[in-house]
Coordinates of C-alpha atoms in Angstrom, one line a residue:
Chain A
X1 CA 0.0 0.0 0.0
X2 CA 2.8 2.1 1.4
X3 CA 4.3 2.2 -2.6
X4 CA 1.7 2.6 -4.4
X5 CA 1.1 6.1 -2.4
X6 CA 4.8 6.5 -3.1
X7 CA 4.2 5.7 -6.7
X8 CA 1.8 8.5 -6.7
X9 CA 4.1 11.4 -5.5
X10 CA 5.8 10.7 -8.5
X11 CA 5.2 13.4 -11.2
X12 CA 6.3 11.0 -14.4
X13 CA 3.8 8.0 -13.2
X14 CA 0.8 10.5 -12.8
X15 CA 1.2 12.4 -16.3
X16 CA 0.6 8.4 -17.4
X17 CA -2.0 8.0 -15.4
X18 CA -3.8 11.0 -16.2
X19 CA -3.6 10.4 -19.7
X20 CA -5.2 7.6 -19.9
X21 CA -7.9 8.6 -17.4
X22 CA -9.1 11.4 -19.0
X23 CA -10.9 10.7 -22.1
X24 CA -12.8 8.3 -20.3
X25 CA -13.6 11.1 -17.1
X26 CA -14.5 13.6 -20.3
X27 CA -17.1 11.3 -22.3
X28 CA -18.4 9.9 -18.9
X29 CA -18.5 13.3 -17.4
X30 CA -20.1 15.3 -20.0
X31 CA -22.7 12.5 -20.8
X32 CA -24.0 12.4 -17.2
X33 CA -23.7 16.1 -17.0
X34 CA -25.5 16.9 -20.1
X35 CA -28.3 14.0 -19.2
X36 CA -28.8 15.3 -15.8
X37 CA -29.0 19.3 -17.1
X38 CA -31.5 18.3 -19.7
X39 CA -33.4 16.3 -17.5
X40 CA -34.0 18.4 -14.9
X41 CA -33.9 21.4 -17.1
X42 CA -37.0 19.6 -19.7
X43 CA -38.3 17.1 -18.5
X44 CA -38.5 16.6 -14.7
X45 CA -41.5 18.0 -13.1
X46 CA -42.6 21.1 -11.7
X47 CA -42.6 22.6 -8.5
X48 CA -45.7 22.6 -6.7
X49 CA -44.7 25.9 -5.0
X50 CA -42.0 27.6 -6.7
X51 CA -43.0 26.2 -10.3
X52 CA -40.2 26.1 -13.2
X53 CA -38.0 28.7 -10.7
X54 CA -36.6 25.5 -8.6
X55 CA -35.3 24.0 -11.8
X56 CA -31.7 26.0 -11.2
X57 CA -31.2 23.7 -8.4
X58 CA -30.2 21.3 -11.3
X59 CA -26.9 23.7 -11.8
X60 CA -27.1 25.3 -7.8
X61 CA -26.8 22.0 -6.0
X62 CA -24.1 20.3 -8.6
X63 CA -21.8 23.7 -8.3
X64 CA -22.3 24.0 -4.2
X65 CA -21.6 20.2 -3.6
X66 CA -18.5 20.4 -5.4
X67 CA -17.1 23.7 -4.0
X68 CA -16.8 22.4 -0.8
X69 CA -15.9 18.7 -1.9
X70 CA -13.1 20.3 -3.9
X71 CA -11.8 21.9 -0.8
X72 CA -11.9 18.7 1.8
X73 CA -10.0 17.1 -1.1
X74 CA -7.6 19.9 -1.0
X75 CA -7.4 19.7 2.6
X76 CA -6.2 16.2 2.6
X77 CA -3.6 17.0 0.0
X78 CA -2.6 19.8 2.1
X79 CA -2.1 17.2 4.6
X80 CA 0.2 14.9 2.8
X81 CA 1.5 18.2 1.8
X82 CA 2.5 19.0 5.2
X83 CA 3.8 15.4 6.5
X84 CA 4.8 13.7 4.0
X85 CA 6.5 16.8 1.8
X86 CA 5.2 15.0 -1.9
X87 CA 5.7 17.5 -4.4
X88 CA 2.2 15.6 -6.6
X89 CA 0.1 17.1 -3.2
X90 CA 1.2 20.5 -3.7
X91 CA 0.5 20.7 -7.4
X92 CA -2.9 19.0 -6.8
X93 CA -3.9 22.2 -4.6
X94 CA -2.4 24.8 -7.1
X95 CA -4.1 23.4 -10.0
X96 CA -7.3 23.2 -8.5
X97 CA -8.1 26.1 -6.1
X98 CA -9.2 28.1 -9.1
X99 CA -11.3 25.5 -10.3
X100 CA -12.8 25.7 -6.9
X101 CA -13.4 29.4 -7.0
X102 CA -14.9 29.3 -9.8
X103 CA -17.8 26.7 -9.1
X104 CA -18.0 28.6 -5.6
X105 CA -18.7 31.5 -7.2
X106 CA -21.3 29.7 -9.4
X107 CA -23.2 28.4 -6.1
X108 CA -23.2 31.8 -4.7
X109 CA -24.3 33.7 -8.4
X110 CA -27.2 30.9 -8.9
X111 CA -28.2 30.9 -5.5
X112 CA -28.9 34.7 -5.8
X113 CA -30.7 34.2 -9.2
X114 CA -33.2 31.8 -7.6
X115 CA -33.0 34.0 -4.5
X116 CA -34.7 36.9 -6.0
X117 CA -38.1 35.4 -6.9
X118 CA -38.6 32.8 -4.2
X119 CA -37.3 34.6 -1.3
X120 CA -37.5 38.1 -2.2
X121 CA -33.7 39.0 -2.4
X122 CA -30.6 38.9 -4.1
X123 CA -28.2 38.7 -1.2
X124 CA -28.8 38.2 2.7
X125 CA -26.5 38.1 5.3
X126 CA -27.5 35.0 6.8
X127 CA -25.0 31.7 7.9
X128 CA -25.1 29.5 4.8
X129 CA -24.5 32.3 2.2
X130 CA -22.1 34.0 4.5
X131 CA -20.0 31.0 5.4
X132 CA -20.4 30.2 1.2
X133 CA -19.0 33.6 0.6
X134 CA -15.9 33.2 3.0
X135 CA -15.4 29.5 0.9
X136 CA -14.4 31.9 -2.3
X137 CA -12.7 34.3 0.2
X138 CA -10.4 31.5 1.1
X139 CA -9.8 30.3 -2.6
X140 CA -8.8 33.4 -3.6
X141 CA -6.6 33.5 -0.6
X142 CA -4.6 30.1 -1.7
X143 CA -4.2 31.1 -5.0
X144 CA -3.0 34.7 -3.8
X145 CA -0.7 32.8 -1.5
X146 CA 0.6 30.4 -3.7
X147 CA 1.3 33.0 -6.0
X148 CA 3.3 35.5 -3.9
X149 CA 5.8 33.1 -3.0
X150 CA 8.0 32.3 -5.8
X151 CA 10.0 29.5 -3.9
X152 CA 8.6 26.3 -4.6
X153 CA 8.9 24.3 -0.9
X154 CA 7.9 27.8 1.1
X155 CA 4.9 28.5 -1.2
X156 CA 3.6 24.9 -1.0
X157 CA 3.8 24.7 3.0
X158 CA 2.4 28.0 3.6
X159 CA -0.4 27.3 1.5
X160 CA -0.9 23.9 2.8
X161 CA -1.3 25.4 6.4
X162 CA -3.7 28.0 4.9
X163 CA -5.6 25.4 2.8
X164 CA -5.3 23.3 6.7
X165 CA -6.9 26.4 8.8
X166 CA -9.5 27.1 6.4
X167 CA -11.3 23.1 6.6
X168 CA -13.3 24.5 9.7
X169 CA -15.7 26.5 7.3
X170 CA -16.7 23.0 5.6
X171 CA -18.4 21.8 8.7
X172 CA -19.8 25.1 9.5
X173 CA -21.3 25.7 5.9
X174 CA -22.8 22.1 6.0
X175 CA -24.5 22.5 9.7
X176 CA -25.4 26.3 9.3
X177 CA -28.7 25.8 8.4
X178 CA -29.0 23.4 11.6
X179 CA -27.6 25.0 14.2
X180 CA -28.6 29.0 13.9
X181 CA -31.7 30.2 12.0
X182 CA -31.5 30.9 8.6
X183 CA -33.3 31.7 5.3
X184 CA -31.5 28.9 3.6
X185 CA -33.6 25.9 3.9
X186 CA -31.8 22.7 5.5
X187 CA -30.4 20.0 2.4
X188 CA -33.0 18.1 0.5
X189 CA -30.3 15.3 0.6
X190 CA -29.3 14.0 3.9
X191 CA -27.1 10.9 4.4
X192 CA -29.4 9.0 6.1
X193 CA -32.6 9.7 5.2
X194 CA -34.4 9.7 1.8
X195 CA -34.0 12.7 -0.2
X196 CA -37.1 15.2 0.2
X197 CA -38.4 15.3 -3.3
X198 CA -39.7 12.7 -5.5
X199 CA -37.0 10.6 -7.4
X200 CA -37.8 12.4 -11.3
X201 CA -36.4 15.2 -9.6
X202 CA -33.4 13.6 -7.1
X203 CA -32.1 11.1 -10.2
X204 CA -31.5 14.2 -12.6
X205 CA -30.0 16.0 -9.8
X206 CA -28.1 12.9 -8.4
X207 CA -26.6 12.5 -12.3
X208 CA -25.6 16.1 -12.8
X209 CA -23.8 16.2 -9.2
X210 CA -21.6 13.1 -10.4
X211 CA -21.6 14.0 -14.1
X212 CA -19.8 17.1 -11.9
X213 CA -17.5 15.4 -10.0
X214 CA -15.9 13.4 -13.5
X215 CA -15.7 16.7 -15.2
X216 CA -13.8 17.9 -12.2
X217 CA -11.6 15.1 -12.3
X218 CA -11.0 15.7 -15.9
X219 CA -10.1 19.5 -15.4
X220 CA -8.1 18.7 -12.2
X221 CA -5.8 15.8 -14.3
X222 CA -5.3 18.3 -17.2
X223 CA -4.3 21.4 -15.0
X224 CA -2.0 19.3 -13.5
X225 CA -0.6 18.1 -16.1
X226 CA 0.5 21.4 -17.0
X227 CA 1.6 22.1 -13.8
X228 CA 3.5 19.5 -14.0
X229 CA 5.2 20.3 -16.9
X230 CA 6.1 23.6 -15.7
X231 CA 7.6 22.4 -12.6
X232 CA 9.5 19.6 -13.9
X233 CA 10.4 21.0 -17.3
X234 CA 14.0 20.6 -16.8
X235 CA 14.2 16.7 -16.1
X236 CA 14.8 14.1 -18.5
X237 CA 11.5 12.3 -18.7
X238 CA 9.7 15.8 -19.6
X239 CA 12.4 16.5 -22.4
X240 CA 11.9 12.9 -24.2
X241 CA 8.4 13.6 -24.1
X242 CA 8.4 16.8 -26.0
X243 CA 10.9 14.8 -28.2
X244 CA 8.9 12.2 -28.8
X245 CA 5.6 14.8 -29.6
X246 CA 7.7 16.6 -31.7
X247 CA 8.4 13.9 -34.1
Chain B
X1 CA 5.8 5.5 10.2
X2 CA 9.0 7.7 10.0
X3 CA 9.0 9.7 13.2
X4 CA 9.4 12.8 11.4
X5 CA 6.6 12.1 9.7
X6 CA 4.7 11.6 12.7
X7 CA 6.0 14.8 14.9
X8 CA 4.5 16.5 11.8
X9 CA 1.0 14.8 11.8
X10 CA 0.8 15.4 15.2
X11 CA 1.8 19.5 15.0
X12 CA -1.1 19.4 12.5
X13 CA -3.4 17.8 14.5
X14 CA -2.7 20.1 17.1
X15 CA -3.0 22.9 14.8
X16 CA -6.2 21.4 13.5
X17 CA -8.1 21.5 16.5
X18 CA -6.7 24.5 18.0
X19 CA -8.2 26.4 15.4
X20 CA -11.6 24.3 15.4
X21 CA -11.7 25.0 19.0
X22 CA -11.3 28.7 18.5
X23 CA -13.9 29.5 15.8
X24 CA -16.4 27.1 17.7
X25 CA -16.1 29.5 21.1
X26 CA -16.4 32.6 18.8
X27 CA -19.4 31.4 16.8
X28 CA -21.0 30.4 20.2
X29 CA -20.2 33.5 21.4
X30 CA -21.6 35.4 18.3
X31 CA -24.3 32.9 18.2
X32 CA -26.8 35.9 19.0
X33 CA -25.7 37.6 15.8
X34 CA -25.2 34.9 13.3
X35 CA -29.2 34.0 14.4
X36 CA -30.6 35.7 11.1
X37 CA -33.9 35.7 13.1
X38 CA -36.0 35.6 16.5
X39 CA -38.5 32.9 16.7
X40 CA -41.6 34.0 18.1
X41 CA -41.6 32.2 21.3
X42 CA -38.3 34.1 21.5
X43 CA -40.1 37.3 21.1
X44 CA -43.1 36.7 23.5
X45 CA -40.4 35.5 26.2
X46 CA -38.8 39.0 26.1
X47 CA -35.6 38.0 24.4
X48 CA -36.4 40.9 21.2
X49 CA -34.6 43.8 21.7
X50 CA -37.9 46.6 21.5
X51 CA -37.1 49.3 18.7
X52 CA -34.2 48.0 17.7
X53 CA -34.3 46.9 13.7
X54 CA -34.4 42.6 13.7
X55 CA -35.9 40.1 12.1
X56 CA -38.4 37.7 13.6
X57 CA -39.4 34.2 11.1
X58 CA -42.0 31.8 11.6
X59 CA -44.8 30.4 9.7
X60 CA -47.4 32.8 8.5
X61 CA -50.8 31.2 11.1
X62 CA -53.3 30.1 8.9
X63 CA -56.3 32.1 8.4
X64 CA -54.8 35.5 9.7
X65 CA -54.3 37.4 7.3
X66 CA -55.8 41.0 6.3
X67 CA -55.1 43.0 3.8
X68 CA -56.4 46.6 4.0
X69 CA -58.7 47.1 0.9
X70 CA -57.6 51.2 0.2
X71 CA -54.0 50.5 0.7
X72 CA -50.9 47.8 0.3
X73 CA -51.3 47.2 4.0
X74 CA -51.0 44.3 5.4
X75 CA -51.3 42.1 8.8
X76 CA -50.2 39.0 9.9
X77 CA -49.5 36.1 12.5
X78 CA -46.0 34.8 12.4
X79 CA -46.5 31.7 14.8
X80 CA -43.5 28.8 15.6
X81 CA -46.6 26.7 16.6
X82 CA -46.0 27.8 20.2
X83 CA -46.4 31.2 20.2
X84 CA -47.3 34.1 17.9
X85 CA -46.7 37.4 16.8
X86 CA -48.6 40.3 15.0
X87 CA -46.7 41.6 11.8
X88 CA -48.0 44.6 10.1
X89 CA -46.3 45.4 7.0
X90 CA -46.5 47.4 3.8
X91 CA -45.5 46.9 0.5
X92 CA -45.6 44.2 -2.3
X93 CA -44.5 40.6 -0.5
X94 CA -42.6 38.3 -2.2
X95 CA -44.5 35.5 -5.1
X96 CA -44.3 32.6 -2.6
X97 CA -46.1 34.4 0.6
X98 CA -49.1 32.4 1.6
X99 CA -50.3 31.2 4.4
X100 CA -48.7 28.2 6.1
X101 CA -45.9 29.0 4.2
X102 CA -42.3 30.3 6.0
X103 CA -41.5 33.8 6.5
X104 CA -39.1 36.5 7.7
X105 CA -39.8 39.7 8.4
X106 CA -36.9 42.7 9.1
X107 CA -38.4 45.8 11.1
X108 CA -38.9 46.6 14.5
X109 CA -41.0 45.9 18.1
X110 CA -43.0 48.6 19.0
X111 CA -43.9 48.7 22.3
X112 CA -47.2 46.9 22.2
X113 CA -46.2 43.2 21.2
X114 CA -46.5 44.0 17.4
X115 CA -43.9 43.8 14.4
X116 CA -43.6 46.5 12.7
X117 CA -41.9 45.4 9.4
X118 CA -40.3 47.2 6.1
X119 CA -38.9 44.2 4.7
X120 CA -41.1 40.5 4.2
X121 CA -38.6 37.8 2.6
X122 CA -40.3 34.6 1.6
X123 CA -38.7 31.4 3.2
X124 CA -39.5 27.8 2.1
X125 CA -38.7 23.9 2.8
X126 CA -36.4 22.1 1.3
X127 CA -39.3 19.8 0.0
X128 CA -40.0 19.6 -3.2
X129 CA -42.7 17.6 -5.2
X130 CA -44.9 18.2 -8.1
X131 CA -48.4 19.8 -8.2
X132 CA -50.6 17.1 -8.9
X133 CA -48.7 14.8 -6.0
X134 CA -49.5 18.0 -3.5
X135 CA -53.0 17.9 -4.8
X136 CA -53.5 14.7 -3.8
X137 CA -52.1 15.0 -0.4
X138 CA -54.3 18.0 -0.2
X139 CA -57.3 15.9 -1.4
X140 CA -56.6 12.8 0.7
X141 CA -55.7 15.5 3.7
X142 CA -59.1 16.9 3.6
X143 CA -61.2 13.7 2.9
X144 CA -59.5 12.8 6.4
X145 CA -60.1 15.9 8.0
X146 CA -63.8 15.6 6.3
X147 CA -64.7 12.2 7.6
X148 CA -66.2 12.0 11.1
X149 CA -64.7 11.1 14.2
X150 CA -61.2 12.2 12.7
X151 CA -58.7 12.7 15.0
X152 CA -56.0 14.3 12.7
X153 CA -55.2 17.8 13.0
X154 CA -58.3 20.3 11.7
X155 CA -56.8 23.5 12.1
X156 CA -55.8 23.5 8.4
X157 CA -58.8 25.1 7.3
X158 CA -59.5 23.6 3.7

């Protein structure tokens, strides 16, 4: 077991891997994405209360869930980061804190669309959305980071130890809506229950939040591929390779 | 493991629930002010600061509300099923306002028990379900409500 995680710190074996992996996360991705969207967009039912307006939950929920999934999953790089210094961690949480920002920012822009004509308002300071906003707040703050500090082992601790500090707002997003009042309603999906809403509307939604995830794992493979390629542009391996494109 | 490796986990351990332990006693202390709302039984105990702008949430109470034929007046219950409070309000309130349905309400207490609001924001569930299966829930609601001797819970009003 122990080797194989060394095997992964190794930037060489994971440009392989990732290249194999990601036509099949791209066609599998955008089919479920594209299913799920036009599902829910066309042909799943109405709301009884809010009518067509819920239907952007089909793109809200999708976006949200994988803001804060992307950042537990750069937590736990941050961790290996951290204590087990692999350089593969570090480019996993500089390549993909944008991505991050930018489908927090699509949680918090859709979320005020569909705030406006169910609740009455774009913005409100309340715990979910507030907690949401300091989610992009601390994005931008990793990518500021890791950009202001050119050395390559300083950057990627500090910003590990950022990335570290900032994993308390993932519990406090999820259990805002629990534990003060809000004007967010509490999840429709809940780990141990059955989702609250008939299963021509959970399917679409459940295919679109995994068509999601593949996409994500398509975009995080090919940014670091690059970043890879950046970083290690001066050894051998990355030299035979442009050779062997080249040609 | 190497026990470099394992000074290191620990140091972020440490540093992991220092910090969790720090935000949790500063949003327990804020707790008051991350609230986005007073309930109403919070309210009728005395726990509403009077003329001071807030916001109290709660169902709208069935059946209470008045709207004031000349103008865009309007009056309300806002009850957590335990207690209730009067909302006047005026102004155009939000599509999904009905009764039954969630509320909150920004404005202040004036000094006889009532809301004075400036602001109505529309709150709902996170249930969803088509119209036709809510009809039928209504339907099969009031055939029970309808049929003698029922014990369930009347004060729906259909």
């Amino acid at each position: 077991m122990w080797q194989i995680f060394h095997k992964l710190g190794s930037p060489k074996w994971f440009f392989g891997i990732a290249s194999t992996l990601m036509p099949w996360l791209l066609v599998a991705g955008a089919a479920l994405l594209m299913t799920g969207i036009v599902w829910g967009l066309v042909f799943a039912p109405q709301d009884y209360l809010q009518g067509n307006s819920y239907r952007i939950i089909f793109i809200h929920v999708p976006s949200a869930f994988l803001a804060q999934s992307v950042y537990i999953m750069m937590a736990v790089a941050a961790l290996v980061t951290l204590v087990w210094r692999m350089k593969l961690a570090d480019v996993f949480v500089t390549a993909v804190a944008p991505v991050g920002a930018v489908l927090t920012f699509l949680a918090l822009f859709t979320g005020a669309v569909w705030g406006k004509p169910t609740w009455g308002t774009w913005w409100i300071w309340d715990a979910r959305l507030t907690s949401m906003l300091i989610l992009l707040f601390l994005y931008f703050g990793v990518m500021a980071l890791g950009a202001a500090i050119s050395d390559e082992k300083s950057s990627a601790r500090a910003v590990a130890v950022l990335v570290l500090v900032g994993v308390v707002n993932i519990p406090i997003i999820k259990y805002s809506v629990e534990w003060w009042n809000t004007l967010h309603q509490p999840a429709t999906f809940k780990l141990t229950e059955k989702p609250s809403m008939p299963a021509e509307m959970w399917v679409p939604l459940l295919l679109s939040v995994l068509g999601l995830y593949l996409i994500f794992g398509w975009l995080a493979c090919l940014r670091m591929q690059t970043h890879i390629l950046a970083r290690e542009g001066r050894t051998r391996w990355v030299k035979e390779l442009v050779q062997a494109r080249e040609n | 493991m190497h026990p470099i490796r394992k000074k290191r986990l620990t140091i972020v351990l440490f540093l992991l629930v220092g910090v969790s332990v720090a935000v949790a006693l500063t949003t327990y202390a804020l707790r008051q002010n991350i609230n986005l709302f007073y309930d109403p039984s919070q309210i009728a105990a005395g726990e509403a600061p009077v003329d001071v702008r807030i916001r109290a949430g709660g169902m709208v109470e069935e059946g209470t509300v008045q709207r004031d034929p000349e103008s865009l007046k309007v009056e309300f219950k806002v009850t957590d099923f335990t207690s209730s409070v009067l909302v006047e309000y005026t102004g155009i309130l939000p599509d999904l306002f009905a009764e039954g349905q969630g509320v909150v309400a920004m404005g202040r207490m004036d000094g006889n028990g009532r809301f004075v609001a400036d602001q109505v924001l529309a709150k709902h569930d996170e249930n969803y379900m088509p119209p036709e299966v809510n009809e039928a829930l209504e339907k099969a609601a009031g055939k029970r409500a309808a049929m003698p001797g029922a014990t369930g819970e009347s004060s729906a009003g259909y």
